[in-house]
């Protein structure tokens, strides 16, 4: 398994920790989490908070797709037909965000950049407008709050929008967080909770005689035993050797290229909220941070493990973003990066116990990893302490893809 680089250090190192509810750091842990992206970190943190001795394996905890992600918490604007069940989980996680962010900040002293700024989804031509009208109808049938605005009303809210904007949807409940800050705070929270970090690749799952996951072997040949193993390796989750085929998570990498620009601070914000659109069939979004960073994303490409930033990807993102907000071409382009979303067959995560005793999954979050971080931590901690999934997570059991499928996560009911 491999993961992108981590570039920042947590605010508190383990040696600085003065307060911890954690069990002793030696001996066989109750839980071993494989993967140190935000999903693995939140799982480890919540499980340690519940009194489970917890370890985590990743060469660079806090890296992964969070290094790339824009951090939109877009349960309403990213709603898709046929994803009503996923919507319920997305909304459950969005509702947790204010307390989750406050708890992490109180604990670590780190600001997550959680901003309740709302989102404006706009249309540039008649086809986009029709698509957005459909989304609005779907949102209304789903009981979600969104307001249709004329082009003029959109520009009144966001004066830098292109004059050609034909209308839009104002969604005041879709917010943002800074995924890099989130990841750093989670590393610090894990350290404070006594999670033991093994900064090395996990190479192979070990399965004991009673057909039970008993730990892993790392890339340097160390055998790590554990009471339970949680596989939370993002797009790499299907690549851990030793996992029996029947429980291997069906996740695949979905490449996303993302740009970062810098907005001038002198004349007020370029944008007040996240602005997004579908331009010629491609999703484009602009996420303005209080720090002055403007994140522009994202491509969605099925190219296997390729994480090359391409001229075409950058060109298309800038072209589409420029159609929305012409002024962006004046801004310094400060970063280009590509990451891999962990796509699953129904775009929904795989959460909880598998058919292999002792092996749980927390993966397959696809476009919603940052949004689903709080609820994933709670669901996995519940599963690890009780052996059961909470009701809200039942549709997301990994068993839905196995021999004994449970309720599917992908509701077929009309929206
Ligand atoms: N949720 C945004 C993305 O995956 O691009």
Short mmCIF file of C-alpha atoms and ligand atoms in Angstrom, two decimals:
data_model
loop_
_atom_site.label_atom_id
_atom_site.label_comp_id
_atom_site.label_asym_id
_atom_site.label_seq_id
_atom_site.Cartn_x
_atom_site.Cartn_y
_atom_site.Cartn_z
CA UNK A 1 0.00 0.00 0.00
CA UNK A 2 1.23 3.53 -0.64
CA UNK A 3 0.09 7.04 0.17
CA UNK A 4 0.93 10.62 -0.89
CA UNK A 5 3.31 12.63 1.22
CA UNK A 6 2.52 14.42 4.40
CA UNK A 7 4.05 17.88 4.64
CA UNK A 8 3.02 19.24 8.01
CA UNK A 9 3.69 18.32 11.60
CA UNK A 10 1.08 18.02 14.28
CA UNK A 11 1.01 20.78 16.90
CA UNK A 12 1.60 18.38 19.76
CA UNK A 13 4.00 15.49 19.69
CA UNK A 14 3.43 12.39 21.75
CA UNK A 15 6.06 13.51 24.24
CA UNK A 16 4.14 16.73 24.91
CA UNK A 17 0.97 14.92 25.79
CA UNK A 18 -0.09 15.58 29.34
CA UNK A 19 -3.68 14.39 29.27
CA UNK A 20 -4.83 11.13 27.76
CA UNK A 21 -7.64 8.70 28.33
CA UNK A 22 -5.62 6.12 26.45
CA UNK A 23 -4.62 2.67 27.51
CA UNK A 24 -0.98 1.64 27.70
CA UNK A 25 0.95 1.92 24.45
CA UNK A 26 2.63 -1.46 24.69
CA UNK A 27 1.34 -4.97 24.11
CA UNK A 28 -1.21 -6.14 21.56
CA UNK A 29 -3.63 -3.34 20.73
CA UNK A 30 -7.37 -3.93 20.63
CA UNK A 31 -7.52 -2.20 17.26
CA UNK A 32 -5.02 -1.71 14.46
CA UNK A 33 -6.02 0.80 11.80
CA UNK A 34 -4.37 0.39 8.40
CA UNK A 35 -4.23 3.81 6.72
CA UNK A 36 -3.56 7.27 8.13
CA UNK A 37 -5.73 9.48 5.94
CA UNK A 38 -8.59 11.33 7.59
CA UNK A 39 -10.79 8.22 7.65
CA UNK A 40 -8.15 6.06 9.34
CA UNK A 41 -7.24 8.86 11.74
CA UNK A 42 -10.80 9.57 12.83
CA UNK A 43 -11.40 5.85 13.32
CA UNK A 44 -8.29 5.54 15.48
CA UNK A 45 -9.08 8.69 17.46
CA UNK A 46 -12.68 7.74 18.23
CA UNK A 47 -11.74 4.18 19.08
CA UNK A 48 -9.00 5.34 21.49
CA UNK A 49 -11.47 7.77 23.05
CA UNK A 50 -13.71 4.79 23.80
CA UNK A 51 -10.92 3.16 25.78
CA UNK A 52 -9.66 0.75 23.13
CA UNK A 53 -5.88 0.37 22.86
CA UNK A 54 -5.36 1.59 19.31
CA UNK A 55 -2.48 1.60 16.84
CA UNK A 56 -2.30 2.97 13.30
CA UNK A 57 -0.01 1.98 10.43
CA UNK A 58 0.93 4.52 7.75
CA UNK A 59 4.32 5.91 6.70
CA UNK A 60 2.91 9.45 6.66
CA UNK A 61 -0.17 9.86 8.81
CA UNK A 62 -2.21 12.87 7.72
CA UNK A 63 -1.38 12.43 4.04
CA UNK A 64 -3.56 10.74 1.47
CA UNK A 65 -6.38 12.33 -0.49
CA UNK A 66 -6.83 15.05 2.15
CA UNK A 67 -3.66 16.65 0.75
CA UNK A 68 -5.57 17.28 -2.45
CA UNK A 69 -9.25 17.58 -1.52
CA UNK A 70 -11.00 20.95 -1.57
CA UNK A 71 -13.04 20.20 1.55
CA UNK A 72 -16.53 21.03 0.33
CA UNK A 73 -19.18 19.73 2.71
CA UNK A 74 -21.69 19.52 -0.11
CA UNK A 75 -24.42 17.08 0.87
CA UNK A 76 -27.09 19.16 -0.89
CA UNK A 77 -25.30 20.49 -3.98
CA UNK A 78 -23.64 17.12 -4.75
CA UNK A 79 -26.94 15.21 -4.50
CA UNK A 80 -27.41 12.68 -7.30
CA UNK A 81 -30.44 10.74 -8.48
CA UNK A 82 -30.60 7.30 -6.85
CA UNK A 83 -28.38 8.28 -3.91
CA UNK A 84 -31.08 8.99 -1.32
CA UNK A 85 -29.62 6.52 1.18
CA UNK A 86 -26.17 8.03 0.86
CA UNK A 87 -27.76 11.47 1.26
CA UNK A 88 -29.02 10.46 4.72
CA UNK A 89 -25.48 9.55 5.81
CA UNK A 90 -24.02 12.69 4.23
CA UNK A 91 -26.56 14.86 6.08
CA UNK A 92 -25.94 13.01 9.33
CA UNK A 93 -22.23 13.79 9.00
CA UNK A 94 -22.80 17.42 7.96
CA UNK A 95 -24.92 17.92 11.11
CA UNK A 96 -22.05 16.62 13.24
CA UNK A 97 -19.49 19.03 11.75
CA UNK A 98 -19.94 22.05 14.07
CA UNK A 99 -19.42 20.01 17.25
CA UNK A 100 -16.78 17.81 15.64
CA UNK A 101 -14.72 20.83 14.54
CA UNK A 102 -15.14 22.53 17.92
CA UNK A 103 -14.08 19.37 19.76
CA UNK A 104 -10.96 18.96 17.63
CA UNK A 105 -10.06 22.63 18.01
CA UNK A 106 -10.56 22.55 21.79
CA UNK A 107 -8.43 19.45 22.05
CA UNK A 108 -5.58 20.42 19.75
CA UNK A 109 -5.68 24.22 19.60
CA UNK A 110 -5.85 23.95 15.82
CA UNK A 111 -8.32 25.82 13.64
CA UNK A 112 -9.77 23.50 10.97
CA UNK A 113 -10.86 26.27 8.62
CA UNK A 114 -14.46 25.13 9.10
CA UNK A 115 -16.43 27.88 7.42
CA UNK A 116 -20.21 28.08 7.27
CA UNK A 117 -20.13 30.04 4.07
CA UNK A 118 -22.79 28.28 1.97
CA UNK A 119 -22.58 27.37 -1.70
CA UNK A 120 -23.89 28.82 -4.94
CA UNK A 121 -24.35 26.42 -7.88
CA UNK A 122 -24.77 28.36 -11.13
CA UNK A 123 -25.73 27.72 -14.74
CA UNK A 124 -24.00 29.26 -17.72
CA UNK A 125 -26.27 28.14 -20.56
CA UNK A 126 -29.73 26.73 -21.18
CA UNK A 127 -28.62 23.10 -20.77
CA UNK A 128 -26.87 23.84 -17.46
CA UNK A 129 -29.94 25.73 -16.35
CA UNK A 130 -32.22 22.79 -17.12
CA UNK A 131 -29.86 20.46 -15.22
CA UNK A 132 -29.81 22.78 -12.24
CA UNK A 133 -33.62 23.06 -12.30
CA UNK A 134 -33.76 19.26 -12.11
CA UNK A 135 -31.35 19.25 -9.19
CA UNK A 136 -33.51 21.85 -7.47
CA UNK A 137 -36.62 19.69 -7.94
CA UNK A 138 -34.74 16.66 -6.56
CA UNK A 139 -33.58 18.69 -3.56
CA UNK A 140 -37.14 19.85 -2.90
CA UNK A 141 -38.53 16.30 -3.15
CA UNK A 142 -35.82 15.27 -0.69
CA UNK A 143 -36.86 17.97 1.80
CA UNK A 144 -33.61 19.92 1.39
CA UNK A 145 -33.23 23.68 1.62
CA UNK A 146 -32.15 25.48 -1.53
CA UNK A 147 -33.33 28.61 -3.27
CA UNK A 148 -33.55 29.31 -7.01
CA UNK A 149 -31.96 32.63 -8.00
CA UNK A 150 -31.95 34.57 -11.25
CA UNK A 151 -28.63 35.40 -12.89
CA UNK A 152 -28.87 38.93 -11.53
CA UNK A 153 -29.52 37.66 -8.00
CA UNK A 154 -26.50 35.36 -8.29
CA UNK A 155 -24.28 38.27 -9.29
CA UNK A 156 -25.66 40.39 -6.45
CA UNK A 157 -24.41 37.69 -4.07
CA UNK A 158 -21.15 37.13 -5.92
CA UNK A 159 -20.22 40.24 -7.95
CA UNK A 160 -17.20 38.55 -9.58
CA UNK A 161 -19.38 36.01 -11.40
CA UNK A 162 -19.44 36.17 -15.19
CA UNK A 163 -22.19 38.35 -16.71
CA UNK A 164 -23.43 35.28 -18.63
CA UNK A 165 -24.59 33.38 -15.53
CA UNK A 166 -28.22 32.41 -16.25
CA UNK A 167 -29.41 31.40 -12.79
CA UNK A 168 -28.37 29.43 -9.78
CA UNK A 169 -29.15 27.57 -6.62
CA UNK A 170 -28.30 29.11 -3.28
CA UNK A 171 -27.58 26.43 -0.68
CA UNK A 172 -26.76 28.02 2.64
CA UNK A 173 -26.25 24.67 4.37
CA UNK A 174 -23.28 23.42 2.29
CA UNK A 175 -20.09 24.56 3.98
CA UNK A 176 -16.33 23.90 3.81
CA UNK A 177 -13.42 22.75 5.91
CA UNK A 178 -9.69 22.76 5.14
CA UNK A 179 -8.78 19.06 4.71
CA UNK A 180 -5.06 19.60 5.39
CA UNK A 181 -5.83 21.31 8.68
CA UNK A 182 -8.37 18.62 9.48
CA UNK A 183 -5.76 15.90 8.90
CA UNK A 184 -3.17 17.70 11.05
CA UNK A 185 -5.64 18.16 13.89
CA UNK A 186 -6.64 14.49 13.71
CA UNK A 187 -3.00 13.41 13.96
CA UNK A 188 -2.63 15.61 17.04
CA UNK A 189 -5.89 14.32 18.54
CA UNK A 190 -4.75 10.72 17.99
CA UNK A 191 -1.46 11.46 19.71
CA UNK A 192 -3.25 13.02 22.65
CA UNK A 193 -5.56 10.00 22.87
CA UNK A 194 -2.57 7.65 22.98
CA UNK A 195 -2.84 6.11 19.52
CA UNK A 196 0.44 4.37 18.69
CA UNK A 197 1.74 5.25 15.22
CA UNK A 198 3.76 2.78 13.14
CA UNK A 199 5.24 4.94 10.39
CA UNK A 200 5.70 2.20 7.81
CA UNK A 201 3.71 0.58 4.99
CA UNK A 202 1.35 -2.25 5.80
CA UNK A 203 2.13 -5.11 3.46
CA UNK A 204 0.01 -8.11 4.36
CA UNK A 205 -2.94 -9.02 6.52
CA UNK A 206 -2.38 -12.03 8.73
CA UNK A 207 -5.24 -14.46 9.05
CA UNK A 208 -5.05 -16.92 11.93
CA UNK A 209 -6.12 -20.52 12.07
CA UNK A 210 -9.70 -19.85 13.10
CA UNK A 211 -10.19 -17.81 9.89
CA UNK A 212 -9.76 -14.59 11.81
CA UNK A 213 -7.73 -11.45 11.04
CA UNK A 214 -5.00 -11.30 13.66
CA UNK A 215 -2.83 -8.39 12.55
CA UNK A 216 -0.56 -7.34 9.74
CA UNK A 217 3.01 -7.64 8.54
CA UNK A 218 4.67 -4.35 7.68
CA UNK A 219 6.98 -3.62 4.75
CA UNK A 220 10.02 -4.01 7.02
CA UNK A 221 8.85 -7.50 7.99
CA UNK A 222 7.53 -6.65 11.45
CA UNK A 223 4.50 -8.65 12.55
CA UNK A 224 1.93 -6.50 14.37
CA UNK A 225 -0.82 -8.35 16.16
CA UNK A 226 -4.16 -6.83 17.08
CA UNK A 227 -7.58 -7.80 18.38
CA UNK A 228 -9.24 -6.25 15.31
CA UNK A 229 -7.90 -4.75 12.08
CA UNK A 230 -9.64 -1.83 10.38
CA UNK A 231 -8.71 -1.43 6.74
CA UNK A 232 -8.94 2.31 5.97
CA UNK A 233 -6.45 2.67 3.15
CA UNK A 234 -8.50 4.88 0.81
CA UNK A 235 -8.10 3.93 -2.85
CA UNK A 236 -5.40 1.42 -1.84
CA UNK A 237 -7.71 -0.57 0.42
CA UNK A 238 -8.17 -3.30 -2.16
CA UNK A 239 -4.42 -3.85 -2.45
CA UNK A 240 -3.42 -5.18 0.93
CA UNK A 241 -1.99 -8.66 0.39
CA UNK A 242 -3.44 -11.51 2.39
CA UNK A 243 -7.03 -10.22 2.42
CA UNK A 244 -9.24 -13.09 1.21
CA UNK A 245 -10.92 -12.32 -2.13
CA UNK A 246 -14.39 -12.67 -0.62
CA UNK A 247 -13.81 -9.67 1.68
CA UNK A 248 -11.43 -7.60 -0.43
CA UNK A 249 -13.06 -4.16 -0.71
CA UNK A 250 -14.14 -3.37 -4.29
CA UNK A 251 -12.60 0.10 -4.36
CA UNK A 252 -10.89 1.67 -7.33
CA UNK A 253 -8.89 4.89 -7.74
CA UNK A 254 -10.73 7.84 -9.31
CA UNK A 255 -8.26 10.56 -10.12
CA UNK A 256 -8.97 14.18 -9.28
CA UNK A 257 -6.74 17.06 -10.34
CA UNK A 258 -7.03 20.18 -8.20
CA UNK A 259 -5.48 23.66 -8.44
CA UNK A 260 -4.68 26.19 -5.76
CA UNK A 261 -4.55 29.92 -6.48
CA UNK A 262 -3.96 32.85 -4.17
CA UNK A 263 -6.48 35.65 -3.86
CA UNK A 264 -5.35 39.20 -3.08
CA UNK A 265 -6.37 40.36 0.38
CA UNK A 266 -6.38 44.08 -0.47
CA UNK A 267 -9.84 44.46 -2.05
CA UNK A 268 -11.99 42.10 -0.01
CA UNK A 269 -12.73 38.51 -0.94
CA UNK A 270 -12.96 37.49 -4.59
CA UNK A 271 -15.78 35.12 -3.61
CA UNK A 272 -17.80 34.93 -0.41
CA UNK A 273 -18.85 31.30 -0.70
CA UNK A 274 -18.14 28.15 -2.70
CA UNK A 275 -19.22 28.59 -6.31
CA UNK A 276 -19.74 25.62 -8.57
CA UNK A 277 -21.19 24.65 -11.91
CA UNK A 278 -21.33 21.94 -14.52
CA UNK A 279 -19.58 23.29 -17.61
CA UNK A 280 -19.88 21.16 -20.76
CA UNK A 281 -20.58 18.16 -18.55
CA UNK A 282 -17.59 18.73 -16.24
CA UNK A 283 -18.00 19.65 -12.59
CA UNK A 284 -15.98 22.67 -11.57
CA UNK A 285 -15.92 24.32 -8.17
CA UNK A 286 -14.13 27.26 -6.60
CA UNK A 287 -13.66 27.12 -2.84
CA UNK A 288 -12.40 30.38 -1.28
CA UNK A 289 -10.64 30.08 2.06
CA UNK A 290 -10.26 32.81 4.65
CA UNK A 291 -6.49 32.37 4.31
CA UNK A 292 -6.69 33.71 0.74
CA UNK A 293 -6.34 30.30 -0.88
CA UNK A 294 -8.73 29.58 -3.72
CA UNK A 295 -9.11 25.88 -4.50
CA UNK A 296 -10.30 24.98 -7.99
CA UNK A 297 -11.37 21.40 -8.66
CA UNK A 298 -11.70 18.81 -9.86
CA UNK A 299 -11.29 16.39 -12.70
CA UNK A 300 -12.75 12.91 -12.37
CA UNK A 301 -10.69 10.38 -14.32
CA UNK A 302 -10.65 6.60 -14.35
CA UNK A 303 -6.94 6.10 -15.08
CA UNK A 304 -5.86 3.59 -12.50
CA UNK A 305 -3.01 4.62 -10.24
CA UNK A 306 -1.89 7.59 -12.33
CA UNK A 307 -1.45 10.81 -10.33
CA UNK A 308 0.17 12.91 -13.04
CA UNK A 309 -0.93 16.52 -13.22
CA UNK A 310 -1.58 17.03 -16.91
CA UNK A 311 -1.60 20.16 -19.06
CA UNK A 312 -5.06 19.13 -20.25
CA UNK A 313 -6.41 18.78 -16.72
CA UNK A 314 -5.06 22.16 -15.64
CA UNK A 315 -6.27 23.77 -18.87
CA UNK A 316 -9.80 22.44 -18.54
CA UNK A 317 -10.12 23.43 -14.89
CA UNK A 318 -8.83 26.95 -15.58
CA UNK A 319 -10.97 27.29 -18.72
CA UNK A 320 -14.16 26.24 -16.90
CA UNK A 321 -13.37 28.25 -13.75
CA UNK A 322 -12.61 31.27 -15.93
CA UNK A 323 -16.03 30.99 -17.55
CA UNK A 324 -17.57 31.25 -14.09
CA UNK A 325 -15.28 33.88 -12.60
CA UNK A 326 -13.23 35.63 -15.31
CA UNK A 327 -11.05 37.43 -12.74
CA UNK A 328 -9.27 34.25 -11.68
CA UNK A 329 -6.77 34.47 -14.53
CA UNK A 330 -5.15 37.41 -12.70
CA UNK A 331 -4.34 35.26 -9.67
CA UNK A 332 -1.06 33.47 -8.95
CA UNK A 333 -1.35 29.73 -9.59
CA UNK A 334 0.39 28.33 -6.52
CA UNK A 335 -0.16 24.59 -6.65
CA UNK A 336 -1.34 21.79 -8.89
CA UNK A 337 -1.91 18.33 -7.51
CA UNK A 338 -3.71 15.09 -8.26
CA UNK A 339 -5.17 12.61 -5.81
CA UNK A 340 -7.14 9.38 -5.92
CA UNK A 341 -10.67 9.07 -4.59
CA UNK A 342 -11.60 5.61 -3.33
CA UNK A 343 -14.53 4.82 -5.63
CA UNK A 344 -16.90 1.99 -4.78
CA UNK A 345 -19.43 0.25 -7.07
CA UNK A 346 -22.34 2.31 -5.68
CA UNK A 347 -20.37 5.47 -4.76
CA UNK A 348 -21.08 4.82 -1.09
CA UNK A 349 -18.64 3.87 1.67
CA UNK A 350 -18.03 0.42 3.11
CA UNK A 351 -18.29 0.64 6.87
CA UNK A 352 -17.98 -1.96 9.60
CA UNK A 353 -17.43 -5.69 10.03
CA UNK A 354 -16.73 -8.01 7.12
CA UNK A 355 -17.40 -11.74 6.79
CA UNK A 356 -13.82 -12.29 8.02
CA UNK A 357 -13.88 -12.23 11.81
CA UNK A 358 -11.70 -9.44 13.16
CA UNK A 359 -11.56 -7.44 9.90
CA UNK A 360 -13.54 -4.21 9.52
CA UNK A 361 -13.59 -1.72 6.67
CA UNK A 362 -13.74 2.07 6.56
CA UNK A 363 -13.21 2.86 2.91
CA UNK A 364 -14.90 3.60 -0.44
CA UNK A 365 -15.90 7.17 0.48
CA UNK A 366 -15.40 8.33 -3.13
CA UNK A 367 -16.36 12.04 -3.42
CA UNK A 368 -17.44 12.35 0.22
CA UNK A 369 -14.44 11.45 2.37
CA UNK A 370 -14.05 14.81 4.06
CA UNK A 371 -17.79 15.23 4.55
CA UNK A 372 -18.17 11.72 5.97
CA UNK A 373 -15.21 11.93 8.38
CA UNK A 374 -17.22 12.69 11.56
CA UNK A 375 -19.89 10.05 11.04
CA UNK A 376 -17.32 7.44 9.98
CA UNK A 377 -15.43 7.88 13.25
CA UNK A 378 -18.61 7.42 15.26
CA UNK A 379 -19.83 4.45 13.24
CA UNK A 380 -16.53 2.57 13.43
CA UNK A 381 -16.08 3.29 17.15
CA UNK A 382 -19.60 1.96 17.72
CA UNK A 383 -18.91 -1.14 15.64
CA UNK A 384 -15.61 -1.76 17.42
CA UNK A 385 -17.10 -1.45 20.89
CA UNK A 386 -20.44 -3.21 20.33
CA UNK A 387 -19.81 -5.49 17.35
CA UNK A 388 -22.86 -3.91 15.65
CA UNK A 389 -23.39 -1.17 13.13
CA UNK A 390 -25.58 1.73 14.26
CA UNK A 391 -28.86 1.97 12.32
CA UNK A 392 -27.71 4.90 10.17
CA UNK A 393 -24.81 2.79 8.86
CA UNK A 394 -26.64 -0.48 8.20
CA UNK A 395 -27.02 0.21 4.45
CA UNK A 396 -23.25 0.67 4.18
CA UNK A 397 -22.17 -2.71 5.45
CA UNK A 398 -19.37 -4.19 3.32
CA UNK A 399 -21.46 -7.36 3.25
CA UNK A 400 -23.71 -5.78 0.62
CA UNK A 401 -21.05 -6.73 -1.95
CA UNK A 402 -20.49 -10.22 -0.60
CA UNK A 403 -22.28 -13.54 -0.58
CA UNK A 404 -24.90 -12.40 1.91
CA UNK A 405 -25.86 -8.90 0.83
CA UNK A 406 -27.66 -6.66 3.28
CA UNK A 407 -29.82 -3.70 2.32
CA UNK A 408 -28.15 -1.90 -0.58
CA UNK A 409 -26.71 1.56 0.01
CA UNK A 410 -27.91 2.65 -3.37
CA UNK A 411 -31.64 3.18 -3.04
CA UNK A 412 -33.61 2.53 -6.20
CA UNK A 413 -36.64 4.39 -4.91
CA UNK A 414 -37.54 7.43 -6.98
CA UNK A 415 -36.26 10.60 -5.39
N1 LIG B 1 -16.33 16.14 -3.57
C1 LIG B 1 -15.59 16.76 -4.56
C2 LIG B 1 -14.76 15.88 -5.37
O1 LIG B 1 -14.61 14.70 -5.09
O2 LIG B 1 -14.24 16.36 -6.36
#
